[in-house]
Coordinates of C-alpha atoms in Angstrom, one line a residue:
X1 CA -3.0 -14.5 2.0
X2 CA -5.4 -13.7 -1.1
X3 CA -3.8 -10.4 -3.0
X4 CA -6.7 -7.6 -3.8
X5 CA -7.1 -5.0 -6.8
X6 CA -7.9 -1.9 -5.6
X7 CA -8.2 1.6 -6.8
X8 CA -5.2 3.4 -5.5
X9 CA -7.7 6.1 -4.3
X10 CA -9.3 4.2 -1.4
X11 CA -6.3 3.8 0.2
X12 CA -5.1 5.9 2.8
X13 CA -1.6 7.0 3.3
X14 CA -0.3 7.6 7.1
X15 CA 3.7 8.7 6.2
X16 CA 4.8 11.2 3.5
X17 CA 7.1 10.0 0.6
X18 CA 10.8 10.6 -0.5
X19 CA 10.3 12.3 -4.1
X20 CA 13.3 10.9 -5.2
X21 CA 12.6 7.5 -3.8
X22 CA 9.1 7.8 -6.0
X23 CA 11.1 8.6 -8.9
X24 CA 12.9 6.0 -8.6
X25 CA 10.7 3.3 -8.2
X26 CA 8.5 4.7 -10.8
X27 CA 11.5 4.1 -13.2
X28 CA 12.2 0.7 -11.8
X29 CA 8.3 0.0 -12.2
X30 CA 8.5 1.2 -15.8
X31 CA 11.1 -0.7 -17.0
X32 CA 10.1 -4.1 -15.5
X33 CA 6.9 -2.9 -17.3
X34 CA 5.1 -5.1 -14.6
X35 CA 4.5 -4.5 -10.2
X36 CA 5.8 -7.4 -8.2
X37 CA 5.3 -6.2 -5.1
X38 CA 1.4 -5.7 -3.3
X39 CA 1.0 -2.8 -1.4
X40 CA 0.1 -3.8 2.5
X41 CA -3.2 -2.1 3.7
X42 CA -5.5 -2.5 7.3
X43 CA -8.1 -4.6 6.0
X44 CA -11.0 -2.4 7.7
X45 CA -10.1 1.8 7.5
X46 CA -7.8 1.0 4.2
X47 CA -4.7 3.2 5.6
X48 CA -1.4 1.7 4.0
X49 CA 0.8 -0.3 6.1
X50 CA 3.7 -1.2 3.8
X51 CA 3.8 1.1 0.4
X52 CA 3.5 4.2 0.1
X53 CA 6.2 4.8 -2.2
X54 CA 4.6 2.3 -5.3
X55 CA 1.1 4.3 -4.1
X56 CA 2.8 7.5 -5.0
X57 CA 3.9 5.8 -8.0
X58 CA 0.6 4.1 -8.8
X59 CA -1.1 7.9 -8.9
X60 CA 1.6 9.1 -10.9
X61 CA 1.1 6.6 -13.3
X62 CA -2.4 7.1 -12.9
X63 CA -3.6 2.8 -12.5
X64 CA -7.0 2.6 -12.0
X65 CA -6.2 -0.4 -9.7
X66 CA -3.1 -2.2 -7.5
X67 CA -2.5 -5.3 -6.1
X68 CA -2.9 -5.3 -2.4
X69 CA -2.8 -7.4 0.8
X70 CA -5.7 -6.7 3.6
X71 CA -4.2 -7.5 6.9
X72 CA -4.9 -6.1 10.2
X73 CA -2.8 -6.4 13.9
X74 CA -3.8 -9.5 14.2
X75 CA -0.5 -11.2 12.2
X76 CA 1.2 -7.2 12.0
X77 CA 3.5 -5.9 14.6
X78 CA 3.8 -1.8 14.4
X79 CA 6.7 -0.1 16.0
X80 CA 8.8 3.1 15.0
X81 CA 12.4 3.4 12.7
X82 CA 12.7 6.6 15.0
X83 CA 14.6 6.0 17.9
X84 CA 12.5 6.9 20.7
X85 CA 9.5 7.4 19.0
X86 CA 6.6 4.9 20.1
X87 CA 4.2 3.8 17.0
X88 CA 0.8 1.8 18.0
X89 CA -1.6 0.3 15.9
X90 CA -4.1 3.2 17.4
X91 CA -1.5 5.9 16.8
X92 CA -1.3 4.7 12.9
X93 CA -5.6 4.9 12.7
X94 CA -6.0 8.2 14.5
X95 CA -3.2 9.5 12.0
X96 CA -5.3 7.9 9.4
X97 CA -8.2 9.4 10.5
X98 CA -6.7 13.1 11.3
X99 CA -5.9 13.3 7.4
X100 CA -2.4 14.4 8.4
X101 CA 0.9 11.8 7.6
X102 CA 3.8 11.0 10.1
X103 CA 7.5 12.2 8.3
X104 CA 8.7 9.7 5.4
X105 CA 10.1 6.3 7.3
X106 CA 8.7 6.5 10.7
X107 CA 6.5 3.5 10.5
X108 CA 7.6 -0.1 10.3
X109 CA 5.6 -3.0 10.3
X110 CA 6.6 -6.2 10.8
X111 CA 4.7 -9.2 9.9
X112 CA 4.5 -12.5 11.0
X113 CA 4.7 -14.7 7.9
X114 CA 6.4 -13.7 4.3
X115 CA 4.2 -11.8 2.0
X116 CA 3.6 -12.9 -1.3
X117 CA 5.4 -11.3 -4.5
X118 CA 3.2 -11.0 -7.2
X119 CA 4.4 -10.4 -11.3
X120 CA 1.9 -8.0 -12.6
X121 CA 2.6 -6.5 -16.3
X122 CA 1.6 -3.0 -16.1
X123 CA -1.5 -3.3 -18.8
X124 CA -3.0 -6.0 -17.3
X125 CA -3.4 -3.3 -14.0
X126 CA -4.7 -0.8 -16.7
X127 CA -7.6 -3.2 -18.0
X128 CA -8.8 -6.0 -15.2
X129 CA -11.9 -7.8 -16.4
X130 CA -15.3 -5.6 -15.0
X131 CA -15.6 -8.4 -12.4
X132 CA -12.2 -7.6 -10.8
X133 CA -13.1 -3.6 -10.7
X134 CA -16.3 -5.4 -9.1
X135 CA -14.5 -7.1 -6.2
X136 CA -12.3 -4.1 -6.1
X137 CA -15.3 -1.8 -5.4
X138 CA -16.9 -4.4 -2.8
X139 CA -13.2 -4.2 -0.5
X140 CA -13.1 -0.4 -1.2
X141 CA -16.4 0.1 0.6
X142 CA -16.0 -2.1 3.3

């Protein structure tokens, strides 16, 4: 499982955010000074699988790129936290797709082997070599 830089722009959020929980984070974020945790994305349409609270925070601290991990269903099982609520991998795309964003927490993917941590300092997401922005542009347009 290779981890991506991407701009936060090119990937597509399918749940709102807790405003709080953003805070939060972004404070956590900011005084670690670094990210240690990718953000999970479908490797084709981009939509966010596992994140969207350090993609909120990524756009509010305005990073030109994040660390991600491309996956698709393949090695991801989707269901809903909502009792009674049935989430599909199709159900997350057309939501994707629509523009529109299921309520915060209703989502939950499960995956089939342990995700990688990563130990980013902030600057270094602020100033990635051109070659990085390079690959990032490549997986953004895929």
């Amino acid at each position: 499982m290779q981890v991506r830089f991407l701009s936060p722009t090119c990937l597509i959020p399918t749940e709102e955010v807790d405003a709080n929980r953003v805070a939060e984070l972004q404070m956590q974020i900011l005084r670690a000074g670094c990210w240690t945790v990718p953000i999970t994305a479908e490797k084709d349409a981009l939509f966010v699988m596992d994140g969207h609270h350090r993609l909120a925070v990524a756009h509010r601290l305005q990073l030109p790129l994040v660390p991600v991990i491309l996956l698709d269903y393949s090695a991801v099982r989707a269901q809903s936290w909502r009792a009674g609520q049935t989430i599909t991998p199709a159900s997350i795309l057309a939501m994707a797709r629509s523009g529109r964003k299921f309520p915060c927490k209703t989502t939950r993917h499960i995956f089939d082997q342990s995700l990688p941590n990563c130990n980013l300092p902030l600057e270094s997401l602020r100033h990635l070599a051109p070659t990085e922005r390079a690959v990032a542009y490549v997986e953004r347009t895929r």
